[in-house]
Amino acid sequence: MTGDADRRPGIPRGERGAITIADRVVAKIASHVAREALSRFTESVGQVPPGRRTPHVSTSVRRAPERTSAGRDAESAAGWQAVLGEARLRITVELGYPSDIGAQCYAVRREVTERIRAWAGMEVSDLAVSVGQLHSAHTRHTDRKRVR
């Protein structure tokens, strides 16, 4: 399938424009998806204070290199989907304790990777999920006494 943009004479392919996605957009997508993935773990969600349920995300986005039209035609025939760039993410979450920490981190990694690829058209080259703090029922007391 050839678009009108490929048939335009006089405008070089590299000067017609490009789609770029800002780091903060990728971070917002990742934060939303991570929060959604963690909400499925009901034993953990109830122990984390409401103001601390939003994961902290830092991102670094690298734009995809330009592809030649000959390479693009060969790749599109093989079912290639456009990749707009590459994202590296660091996500820090706060979880309830006791809970399955490994399963929660795995769910965040899997879902963020899939959704960044689907929603932003980017590959995730590096994704680190770290646990910033664990919250237990004992730490939610209002009198702030130390648990022994």
XYZ file of C-alpha atoms in Angstrom:
148
model
C 0.000 0.000 0.000
C 1.477 3.301 -1.074
C 0.273 6.511 0.515
C -0.039 9.959 -1.020
C 3.001 11.061 0.973
C 5.231 8.579 -0.887
C 4.052 9.913 -4.268
C 4.668 13.615 -3.571
C 7.440 14.925 -5.795
C 9.824 17.546 -4.519
C 9.551 16.948 -0.767
C 12.248 14.635 0.530
C 10.989 11.882 2.831
C 13.013 13.061 5.813
C 11.568 16.586 5.646
C 7.863 15.690 5.606
C 7.537 15.463 9.365
C 7.681 12.823 12.030
C 5.803 11.591 15.054
C 7.571 12.064 18.356
C 6.341 11.079 21.785
C 7.636 13.010 24.783
C 9.203 11.332 27.813
C 6.443 12.617 30.073
C 3.743 10.996 27.902
C 5.468 7.634 28.142
C 5.845 8.161 31.910
C 2.130 8.932 32.296
C 1.169 5.839 30.315
C 3.524 3.687 32.393
C 2.261 5.136 35.674
C -1.371 4.576 34.703
C -0.742 1.008 33.563
C 1.361 0.153 36.641
C -1.349 1.484 38.969
C -3.942 -0.521 37.043
C -1.838 -3.703 37.227
C -1.310 -3.319 40.979
C -5.010 -2.683 41.606
C -5.698 -6.325 40.746
C -3.775 -7.455 43.840
C -6.462 -6.778 46.438
C -4.450 -8.109 49.402
C -1.813 -5.445 48.800
C -3.892 -2.447 47.698
C -5.796 -2.102 50.970
C -2.594 -1.657 52.963
C -1.052 1.124 50.862
C -2.272 4.628 51.844
C -4.336 6.297 49.072
C -1.803 9.066 48.446
C 0.965 6.564 47.839
C -0.666 4.315 45.229
C 0.666 6.201 42.208
C 3.984 4.703 41.054
C 6.917 7.027 40.403
C 8.214 6.635 36.842
C 11.352 8.020 35.206
C 11.820 7.581 31.469
C 14.292 8.057 28.702
C 12.985 7.938 25.131
C 15.102 7.554 22.030
C 13.588 8.219 18.630
C 13.706 5.424 16.052
C 16.152 5.876 13.172
C 14.763 6.713 9.730
C 14.131 3.731 7.500
C 14.645 3.713 3.756
C 11.618 3.082 1.566
C 13.173 -0.112 0.143
C 13.672 -1.556 3.619
C 10.208 -0.463 4.669
C 8.515 -2.251 1.747
C 10.318 -5.494 2.530
C 9.480 -5.243 6.218
C 5.812 -4.303 5.655
C 5.407 -7.385 3.515
C 6.536 -9.459 6.499
C 3.958 -7.846 8.819
C 6.278 -5.213 10.308
C 4.610 -2.624 12.516
C 6.028 0.877 12.769
C 8.167 1.468 15.840
C 8.427 5.122 16.832
C 11.314 4.701 19.216
C 12.737 2.996 22.226
C 11.923 3.657 25.874
C 13.887 2.942 29.032
C 11.864 3.071 32.236
C 12.422 2.956 35.974
C 9.274 2.418 38.040
C 9.206 2.683 41.823
C 6.141 1.253 43.551
C 4.894 1.010 47.113
C 3.278 -2.296 48.036
C 1.340 -3.813 50.878
C 2.976 -6.426 53.062
C 2.572 -9.349 53.338
C 1.783 -9.954 49.661
C 3.312 -11.616 46.626
C 5.883 -8.947 45.755
C 7.388 -10.884 42.843
C 4.029 -11.422 41.155
C 3.147 -7.744 41.484
C 6.462 -6.587 39.998
C 6.132 -9.132 37.175
C 2.597 -7.911 36.394
C 3.818 -4.312 36.242
C 6.725 -5.235 33.919
C 4.575 -7.327 31.587
C 1.654 -4.915 31.296
C 3.746 -1.749 30.965
C 5.842 -3.352 28.216
C 2.745 -4.506 26.301
C 0.846 -1.229 26.630
C 3.790 1.040 25.748
C 4.227 -1.034 22.605
C 0.499 -0.866 21.776
C -0.355 2.708 22.808
C 2.858 4.584 21.998
C 4.307 2.354 19.281
C 7.597 2.059 21.165
C 9.748 -0.842 22.199
C 10.779 -1.034 25.858
C 14.491 -1.833 25.914
C 14.958 -1.607 29.676
C 12.357 -1.696 32.440
C 13.324 -1.844 36.102
C 10.643 -2.148 38.763
C 11.792 -1.382 42.292
C 9.898 -1.448 45.558
C 10.342 1.862 47.341
C 8.407 1.002 50.476
C 6.332 -1.790 51.974
C 3.228 -0.943 53.996
C 1.744 -3.334 56.539
C -1.381 -3.076 58.644
C 0.879 -2.376 61.644
C 2.386 0.759 60.094
C -1.010 2.424 59.566
C -1.634 3.189 63.247
C -2.313 6.843 63.903
C -0.490 6.954 67.242
C 2.828 6.329 65.437
C 4.108 3.844 68.016
C 6.935 1.615 66.986
C 6.054 -1.999 66.140
C 8.137 -4.542 68.076
